[in-house]
Coordinates of C-alpha atoms and ligand atoms in Angstrom, one line a residue:
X1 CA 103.8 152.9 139.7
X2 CA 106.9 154.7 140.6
X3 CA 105.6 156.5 143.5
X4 CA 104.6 153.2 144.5
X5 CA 107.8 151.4 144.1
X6 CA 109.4 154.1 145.6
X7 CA 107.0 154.4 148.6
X8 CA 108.1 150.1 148.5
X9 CA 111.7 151.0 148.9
X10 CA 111.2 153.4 151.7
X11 CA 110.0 150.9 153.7
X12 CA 106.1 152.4 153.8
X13 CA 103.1 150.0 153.1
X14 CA 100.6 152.8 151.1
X15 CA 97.0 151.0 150.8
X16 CA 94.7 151.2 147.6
X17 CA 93.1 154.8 148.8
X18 CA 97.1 156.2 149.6
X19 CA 97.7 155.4 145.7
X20 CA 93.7 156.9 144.8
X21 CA 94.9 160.2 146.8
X22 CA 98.1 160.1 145.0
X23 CA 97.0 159.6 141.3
X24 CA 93.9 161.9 141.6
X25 CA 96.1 165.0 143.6
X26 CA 98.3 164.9 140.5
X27 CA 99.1 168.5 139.1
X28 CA 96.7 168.5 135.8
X29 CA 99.1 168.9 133.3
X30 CA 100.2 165.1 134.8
X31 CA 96.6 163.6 134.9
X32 CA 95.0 164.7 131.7
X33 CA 92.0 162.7 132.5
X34 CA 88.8 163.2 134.3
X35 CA 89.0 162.6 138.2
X36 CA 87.0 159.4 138.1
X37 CA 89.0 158.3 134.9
X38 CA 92.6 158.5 137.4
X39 CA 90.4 156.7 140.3
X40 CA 90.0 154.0 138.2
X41 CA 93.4 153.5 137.0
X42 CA 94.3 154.0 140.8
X43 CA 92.2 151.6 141.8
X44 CA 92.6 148.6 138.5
X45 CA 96.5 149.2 139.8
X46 CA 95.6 148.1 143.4
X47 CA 94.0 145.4 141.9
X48 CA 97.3 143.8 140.4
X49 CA 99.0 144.3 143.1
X50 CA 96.4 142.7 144.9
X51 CA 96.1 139.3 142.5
X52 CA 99.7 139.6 142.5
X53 CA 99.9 138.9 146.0
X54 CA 97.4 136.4 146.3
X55 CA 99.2 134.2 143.0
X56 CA 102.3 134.5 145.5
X57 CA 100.8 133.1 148.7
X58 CA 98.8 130.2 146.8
X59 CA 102.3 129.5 145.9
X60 CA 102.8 130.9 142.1
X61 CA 106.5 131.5 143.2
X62 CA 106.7 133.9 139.6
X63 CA 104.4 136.1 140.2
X64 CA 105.6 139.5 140.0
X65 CA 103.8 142.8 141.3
X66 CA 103.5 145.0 138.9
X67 CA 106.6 146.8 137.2
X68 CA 105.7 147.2 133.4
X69 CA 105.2 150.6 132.5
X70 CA 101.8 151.2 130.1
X71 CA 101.5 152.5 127.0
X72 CA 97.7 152.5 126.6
X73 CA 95.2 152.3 129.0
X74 CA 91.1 152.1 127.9
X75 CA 89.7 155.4 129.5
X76 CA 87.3 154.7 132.0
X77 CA 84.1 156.3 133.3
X78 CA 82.9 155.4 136.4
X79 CA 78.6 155.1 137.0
X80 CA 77.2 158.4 136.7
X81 CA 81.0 160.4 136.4
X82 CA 82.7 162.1 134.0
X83 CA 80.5 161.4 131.0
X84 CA 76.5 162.7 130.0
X85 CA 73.9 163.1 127.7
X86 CA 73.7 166.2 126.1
X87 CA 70.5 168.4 125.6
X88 CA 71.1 167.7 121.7
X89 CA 71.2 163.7 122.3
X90 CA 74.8 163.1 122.5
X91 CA 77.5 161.2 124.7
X92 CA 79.4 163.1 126.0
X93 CA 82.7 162.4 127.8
X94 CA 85.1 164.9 130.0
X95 CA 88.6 164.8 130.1
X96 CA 88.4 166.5 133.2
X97 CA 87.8 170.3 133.6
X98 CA 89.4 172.7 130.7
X99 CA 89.6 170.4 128.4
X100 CA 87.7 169.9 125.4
X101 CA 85.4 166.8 126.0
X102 CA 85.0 163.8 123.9
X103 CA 81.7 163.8 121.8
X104 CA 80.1 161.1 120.1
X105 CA 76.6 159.9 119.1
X106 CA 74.5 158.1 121.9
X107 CA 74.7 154.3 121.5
X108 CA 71.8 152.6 121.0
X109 CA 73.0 149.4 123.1
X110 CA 70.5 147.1 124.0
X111 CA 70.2 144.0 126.6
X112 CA 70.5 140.3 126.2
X113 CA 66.6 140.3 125.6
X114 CA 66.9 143.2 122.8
X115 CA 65.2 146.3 125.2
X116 CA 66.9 149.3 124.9
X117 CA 68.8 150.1 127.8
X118 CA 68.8 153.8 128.7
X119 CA 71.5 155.9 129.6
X120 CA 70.4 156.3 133.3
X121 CA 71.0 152.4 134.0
X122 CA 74.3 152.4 132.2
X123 CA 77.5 151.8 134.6
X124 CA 81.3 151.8 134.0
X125 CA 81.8 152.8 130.4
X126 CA 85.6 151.9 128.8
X127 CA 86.7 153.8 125.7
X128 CA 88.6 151.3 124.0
X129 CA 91.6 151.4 121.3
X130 CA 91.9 148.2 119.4
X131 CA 95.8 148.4 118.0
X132 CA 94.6 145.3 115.4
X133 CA 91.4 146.2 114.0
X134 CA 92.7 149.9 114.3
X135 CA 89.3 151.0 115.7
X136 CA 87.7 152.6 118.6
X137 CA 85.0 150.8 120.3
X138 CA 82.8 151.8 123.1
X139 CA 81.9 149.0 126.2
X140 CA 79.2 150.1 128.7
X141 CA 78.3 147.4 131.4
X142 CA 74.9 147.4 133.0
X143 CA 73.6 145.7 136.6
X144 CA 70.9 142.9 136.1
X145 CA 70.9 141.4 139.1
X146 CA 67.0 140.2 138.8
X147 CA 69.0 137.8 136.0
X148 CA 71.2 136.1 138.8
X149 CA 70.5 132.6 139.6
X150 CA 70.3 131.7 143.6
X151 CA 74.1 131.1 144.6
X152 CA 74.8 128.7 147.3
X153 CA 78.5 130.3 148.8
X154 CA 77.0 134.1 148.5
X155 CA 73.4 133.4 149.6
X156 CA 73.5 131.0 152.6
X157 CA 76.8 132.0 153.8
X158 CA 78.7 128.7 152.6
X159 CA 76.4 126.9 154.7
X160 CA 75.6 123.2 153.7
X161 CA 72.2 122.3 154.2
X162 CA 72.5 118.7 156.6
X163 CA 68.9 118.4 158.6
X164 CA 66.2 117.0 157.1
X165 CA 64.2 120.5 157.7
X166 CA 66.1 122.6 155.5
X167 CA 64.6 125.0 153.1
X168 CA 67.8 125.0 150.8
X169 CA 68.5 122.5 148.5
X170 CA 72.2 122.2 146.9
X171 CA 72.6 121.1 143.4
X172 CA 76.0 121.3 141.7
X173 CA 77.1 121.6 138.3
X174 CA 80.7 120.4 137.9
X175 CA 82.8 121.7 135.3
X176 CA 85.5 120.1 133.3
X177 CA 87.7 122.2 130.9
X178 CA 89.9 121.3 128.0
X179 CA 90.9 122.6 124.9
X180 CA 88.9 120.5 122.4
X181 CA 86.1 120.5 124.3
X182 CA 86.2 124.2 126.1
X183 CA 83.6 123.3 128.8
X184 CA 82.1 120.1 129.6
X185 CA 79.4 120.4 132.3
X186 CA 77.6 117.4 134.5
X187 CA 75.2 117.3 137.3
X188 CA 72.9 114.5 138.8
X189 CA 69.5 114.5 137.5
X190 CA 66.7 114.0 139.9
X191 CA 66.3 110.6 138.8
X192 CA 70.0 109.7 140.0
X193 CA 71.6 109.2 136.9
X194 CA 74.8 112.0 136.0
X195 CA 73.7 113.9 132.6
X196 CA 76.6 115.6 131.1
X197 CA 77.1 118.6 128.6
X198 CA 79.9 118.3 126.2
X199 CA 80.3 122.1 124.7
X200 CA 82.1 121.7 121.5
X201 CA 85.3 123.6 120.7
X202 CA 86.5 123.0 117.2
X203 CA 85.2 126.0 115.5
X204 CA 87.2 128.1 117.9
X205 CA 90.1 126.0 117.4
X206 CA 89.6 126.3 113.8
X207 CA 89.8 130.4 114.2
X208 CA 93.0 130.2 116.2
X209 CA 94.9 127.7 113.4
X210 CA 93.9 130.1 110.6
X211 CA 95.1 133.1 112.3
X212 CA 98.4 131.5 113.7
X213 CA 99.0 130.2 110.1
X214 CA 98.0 133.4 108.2
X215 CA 100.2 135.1 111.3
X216 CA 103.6 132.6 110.7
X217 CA 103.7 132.8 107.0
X218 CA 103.0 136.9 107.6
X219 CA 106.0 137.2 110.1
X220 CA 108.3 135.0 107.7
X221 CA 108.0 137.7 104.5
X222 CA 108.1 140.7 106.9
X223 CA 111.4 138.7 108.2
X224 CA 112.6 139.0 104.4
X225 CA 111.7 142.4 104.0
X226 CA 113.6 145.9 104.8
X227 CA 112.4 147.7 107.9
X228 CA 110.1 150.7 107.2
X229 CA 110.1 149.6 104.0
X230 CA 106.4 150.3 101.6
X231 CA 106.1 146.6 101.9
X232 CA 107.3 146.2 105.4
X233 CA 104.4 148.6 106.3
X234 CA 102.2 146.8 103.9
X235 CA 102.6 143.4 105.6
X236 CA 102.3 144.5 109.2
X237 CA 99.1 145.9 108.1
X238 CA 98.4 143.2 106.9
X239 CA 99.1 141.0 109.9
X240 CA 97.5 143.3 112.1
X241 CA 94.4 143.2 110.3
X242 CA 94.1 139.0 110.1
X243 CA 95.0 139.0 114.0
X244 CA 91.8 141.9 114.3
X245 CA 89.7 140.0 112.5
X246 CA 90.0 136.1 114.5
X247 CA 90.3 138.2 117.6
X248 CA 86.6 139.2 116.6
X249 CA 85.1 135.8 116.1
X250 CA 87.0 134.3 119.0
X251 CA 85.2 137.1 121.7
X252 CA 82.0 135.9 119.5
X253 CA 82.9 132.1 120.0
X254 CA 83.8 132.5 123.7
X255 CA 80.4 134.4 124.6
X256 CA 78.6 131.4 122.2
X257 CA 79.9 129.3 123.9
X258 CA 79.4 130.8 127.7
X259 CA 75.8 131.3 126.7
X260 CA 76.0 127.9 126.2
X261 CA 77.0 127.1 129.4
X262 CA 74.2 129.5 130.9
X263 CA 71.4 128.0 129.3
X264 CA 72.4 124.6 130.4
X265 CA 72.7 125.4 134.4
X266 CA 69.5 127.5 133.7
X267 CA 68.4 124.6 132.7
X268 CA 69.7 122.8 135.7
X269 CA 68.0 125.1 138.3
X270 CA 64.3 125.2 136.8
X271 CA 64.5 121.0 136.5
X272 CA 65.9 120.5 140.2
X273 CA 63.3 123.7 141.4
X274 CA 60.4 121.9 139.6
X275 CA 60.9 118.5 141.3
X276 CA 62.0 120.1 144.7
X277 CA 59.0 119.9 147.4
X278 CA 56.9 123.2 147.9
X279 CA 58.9 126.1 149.9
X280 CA 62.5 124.2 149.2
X281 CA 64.8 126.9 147.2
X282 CA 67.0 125.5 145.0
X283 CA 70.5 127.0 145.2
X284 CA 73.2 126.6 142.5
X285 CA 77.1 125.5 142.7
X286 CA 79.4 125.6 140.2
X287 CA 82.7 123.8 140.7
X288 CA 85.4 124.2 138.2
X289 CA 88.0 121.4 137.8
X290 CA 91.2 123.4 138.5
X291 CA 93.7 123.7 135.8
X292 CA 95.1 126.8 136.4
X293 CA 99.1 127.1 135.9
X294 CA 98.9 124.3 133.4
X295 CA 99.7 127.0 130.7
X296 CA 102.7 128.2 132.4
X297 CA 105.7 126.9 132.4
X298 CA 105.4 124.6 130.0
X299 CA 108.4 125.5 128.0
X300 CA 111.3 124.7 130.9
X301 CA 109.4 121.6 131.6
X302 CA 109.3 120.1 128.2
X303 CA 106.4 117.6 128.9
X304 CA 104.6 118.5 125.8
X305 CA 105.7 119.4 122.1
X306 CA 105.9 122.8 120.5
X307 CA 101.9 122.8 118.8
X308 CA 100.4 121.8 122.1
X309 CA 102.2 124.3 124.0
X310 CA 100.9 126.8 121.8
X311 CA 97.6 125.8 122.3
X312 CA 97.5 125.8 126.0
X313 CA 99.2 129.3 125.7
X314 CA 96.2 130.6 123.7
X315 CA 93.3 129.0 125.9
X316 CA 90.2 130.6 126.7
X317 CA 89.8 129.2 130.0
X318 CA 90.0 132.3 132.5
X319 CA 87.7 134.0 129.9
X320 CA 85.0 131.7 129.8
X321 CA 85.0 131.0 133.9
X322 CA 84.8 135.2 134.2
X323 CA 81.9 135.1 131.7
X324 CA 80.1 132.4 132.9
X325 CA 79.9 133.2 136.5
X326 CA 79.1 136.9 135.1
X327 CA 76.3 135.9 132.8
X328 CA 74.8 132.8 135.7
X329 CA 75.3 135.4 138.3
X330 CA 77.4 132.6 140.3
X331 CA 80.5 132.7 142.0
X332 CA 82.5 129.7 140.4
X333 CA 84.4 127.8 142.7
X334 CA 88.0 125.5 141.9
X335 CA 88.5 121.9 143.0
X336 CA 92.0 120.1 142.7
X337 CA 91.3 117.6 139.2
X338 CA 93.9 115.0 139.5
X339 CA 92.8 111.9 138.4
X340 CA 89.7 113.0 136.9
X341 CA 90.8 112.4 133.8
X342 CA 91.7 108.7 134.5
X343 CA 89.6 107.2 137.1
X344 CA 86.7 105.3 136.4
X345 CA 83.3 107.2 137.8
X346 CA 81.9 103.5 138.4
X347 CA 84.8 101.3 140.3
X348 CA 87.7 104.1 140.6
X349 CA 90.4 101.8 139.2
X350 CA 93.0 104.0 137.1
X351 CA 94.5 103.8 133.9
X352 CA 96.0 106.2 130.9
X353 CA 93.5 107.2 128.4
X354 CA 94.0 106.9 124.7
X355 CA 91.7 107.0 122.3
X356 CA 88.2 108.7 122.2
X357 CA 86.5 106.4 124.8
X358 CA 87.1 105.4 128.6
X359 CA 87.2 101.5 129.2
X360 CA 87.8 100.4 132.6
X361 CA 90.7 97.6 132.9
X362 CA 89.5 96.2 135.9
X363 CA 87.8 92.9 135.1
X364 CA 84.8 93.1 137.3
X365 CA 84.0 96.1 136.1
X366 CA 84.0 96.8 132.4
X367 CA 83.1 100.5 132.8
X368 CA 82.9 102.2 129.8
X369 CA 81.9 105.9 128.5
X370 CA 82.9 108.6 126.0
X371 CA 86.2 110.1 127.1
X372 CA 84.6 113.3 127.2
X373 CA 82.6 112.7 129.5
X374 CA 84.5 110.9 132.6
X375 CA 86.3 113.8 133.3
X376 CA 82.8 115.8 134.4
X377 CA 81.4 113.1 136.3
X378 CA 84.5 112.6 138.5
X379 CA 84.6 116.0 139.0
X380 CA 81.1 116.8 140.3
X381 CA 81.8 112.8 142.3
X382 CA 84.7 115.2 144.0
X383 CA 82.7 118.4 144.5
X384 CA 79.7 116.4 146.2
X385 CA 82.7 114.3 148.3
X386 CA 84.4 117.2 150.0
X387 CA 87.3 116.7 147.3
X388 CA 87.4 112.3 147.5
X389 CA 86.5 110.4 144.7
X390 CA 84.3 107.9 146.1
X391 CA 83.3 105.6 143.2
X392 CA 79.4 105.6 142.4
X393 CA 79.2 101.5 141.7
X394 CA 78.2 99.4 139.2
X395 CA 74.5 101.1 139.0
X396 CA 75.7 104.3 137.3
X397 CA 74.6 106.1 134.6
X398 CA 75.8 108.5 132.4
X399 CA 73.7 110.6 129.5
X400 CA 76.0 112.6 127.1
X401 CA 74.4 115.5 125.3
X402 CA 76.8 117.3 122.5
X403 CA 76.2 120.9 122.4
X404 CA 78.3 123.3 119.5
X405 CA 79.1 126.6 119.7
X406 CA 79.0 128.3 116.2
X407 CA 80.4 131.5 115.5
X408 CA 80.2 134.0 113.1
X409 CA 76.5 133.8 112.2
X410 CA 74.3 136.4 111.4
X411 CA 70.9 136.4 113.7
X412 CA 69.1 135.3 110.5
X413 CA 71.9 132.6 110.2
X414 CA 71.1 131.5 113.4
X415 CA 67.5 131.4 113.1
X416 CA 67.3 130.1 110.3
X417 CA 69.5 126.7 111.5
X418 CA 67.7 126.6 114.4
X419 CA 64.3 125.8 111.9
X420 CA 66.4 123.3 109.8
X421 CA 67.7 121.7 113.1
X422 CA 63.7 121.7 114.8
X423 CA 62.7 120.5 111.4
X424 CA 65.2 117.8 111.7
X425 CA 64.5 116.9 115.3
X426 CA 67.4 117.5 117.1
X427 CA 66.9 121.3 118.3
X428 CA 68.7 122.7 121.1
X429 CA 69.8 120.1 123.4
X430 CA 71.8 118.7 120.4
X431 CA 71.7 114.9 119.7
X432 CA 71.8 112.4 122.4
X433 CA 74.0 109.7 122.9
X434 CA 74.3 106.3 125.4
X435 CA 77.5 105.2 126.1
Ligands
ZN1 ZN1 85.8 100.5 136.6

């Protein structure tokens, strides 16, 4: 970063293979790592410089390039460098020649399906250092791109399909995020009416209250307590360990509740691509309702109080777009939300919202729906409108499925709920409910 700065202040522009030369030409007592280990930090640097500069010219005026120094970096392997089975069976990974490599048993790591996945399709592997649960942990990515769902923007070029003769049919899933319900998605069913997913959040809520409590009354004794003291060290143990543990069952809510998300515009795709006519392909769209920046900044502005700042500050929204467009194999796309929240899908009248349902105010309409719910349908309204809300009349109707995302629960758990809720009659697609 220094040479960088530097190269900055003399007036030079180095690009992202200057810095790769750079890092990877260092003397070796400088870059104790493995050649493919320095051109990943090279290149994850280039890559914050790059975001950097794209926050700044979509008008995030506080974006900064990057000037922290780091501590800790994961080491990185790249596909096929710097790492290897051994005759014996072993992992193996180099810190670059001379040096004694890293050994550890091979990982039996295994797909979303349960196959094994063999070494010789693994790709970048990260050895990780988790400061709270004071453990190492190993994460090895693998392609799957037979798993990807047809995209519209990659696949047919960000072409809309307008003549009557096109092969391509576009559905889209609209997206509406918010902190007690992390992901709401709606689409139009073939028979015209909007069907809505409502992915519940409160367990993962419940995880974050619990650890910012056990955290608060944690950081108040350490505050009463002598530095480097037995008890000092006993407590920040302590703390780390509580902060370990929810950081754990939040990574297992978020991926619940992305897989939730999957399934559904899985689901999506094979309903449209069964009623399409014979040689149409059914492409996908996923428009997001955007709400980035509404967790910044929200201190100098003062609009909202101290517990629902802290909330917004600890949202899992970035997290659960990256892993939803990973796991659908879609490129997710962002869509200015205001007013979704308040119009009405059916006569686009506005008004506040209070309460846990929608009623319209205008007389001649009457509209009325779950709160959750409006948000999603004016969203996809906007997505299939080039960005207008063009209200869909007095015909309109809405189906509201609530889905929950569970963590914590043992495969057996899981199964075993899933019986009780088949024996029960409402498996899966949760219960249903008519506004
Ligand atoms: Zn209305």
């Amino acid at each position: 970063m220094a040479w960088v700065w530097g190269e900055w202040r003399a007036g030079r522009h180095p690009g992202r293979e200057d810095v790769r030369r750079f890092v990877t030409s260092l003397a070796p007592e400088e870059r104790p790592v493995h050649a493919h280990t320095a051109q990943a930090v090279a290149y994850d640097f280039w890559d914050a410089v790059e975001t950097a500069r794209t926050n700044r010219s979509d008008g995030m005026s506080r974006a900064r390039l990057p000037w922290r120094g780091k501590k800790y970096r994961p080491l990185v392997f790249t596909r096929n460098y710097g790492w290897r089975v051994t005759p014996e069976g072993r992992h193996s990974l180099s810190l670059g020649r001379g040096r004694a490599r890293i050994v550890l048993p091979l990982p039996a790591f295994t797909d979303r399906g349960g196959a094994l996945v063999e070494a010789a399709r693994w790709g970048e592997i990260k050895l990780c250092w988790s400061s709270n649960a004071r453990a190492w942990s190993l994460h090895i990515s693998y392609r799957c791109p037979e798993d990807a769902l047809p995209g519209f923007a990659q696949d047919w070029g960000g072409e809309r399909a307008t003549d009557g003769q096109s092969s391509v049919r576009v559905v889209t899933v609209a997206i509406d995020e918010g902190i007690i319900n992390p992901l709401t998605l709606a689409h139009q069913a073939p028979d015209g009416a909007r069907e809505v997913m409502v992915i519940n959040g409160r367990s993962g809520r419940a995880i974050k209250r619990g650890r910012n409590k056990t955290v608060a009354k944690l950081s108040a004794m350490l505050s009463r307590c002598k530095n480097g003291s037995r008890r000092h060290r006993r407590l920040t143990a302590a703390k780390r360990k509580a902060q370990g543990k929810a950081e754990a069952r939040l990574r297992d809510f978020n991926h619940q509740t992305t897989a939730k998300a999957n399934k559904a515009v899985r689901a999506v795709h094979a309903l449209h691509q069964a009623e399409a006519p014979d040689g149409v392909t059914v492409t996908m769209r996923v428009v997001v309702g955007d709400v980035r920046g509404i967790e910044q900044r929200t201190n100098q502005r003062r609009r909202v109080n101290r517990s629902t700042r802290q909330q917004l500050s600890q949202w899992e929204r970035g997290i659960h777009e990256h892993q939803l467009a990973y796991k659908a194999g879609l490129k997710i796309e962002h869509i200015n939300e205001t007013y979704t929240s308040q119009a009405c899908p059916a006569c686009g009248h506005r008004r506040k919202v209070r309460g846990r349902w929608y009623a319209c105010t205008n007389e001649t309409c009457g509209f009325r729906l779950h709160r959750d719910a409006v948000g999603g349908v004016n969203i996809l309204t906007l997505a299939d409108n080039d960005g207008t809300l063009v209200p869909a009349g007095p015909d309109l109707r809405v189906r509201v499925t609530y889905l929950r995302a569970q963590p914590g629960w043992s495969p057996l758990q899981r199964e075993l709920h899933g019986h009780h809720q088949r024996t029960l009659g409402h498996a899966g697609s949760g219960r249903q409910r008519s506004p």
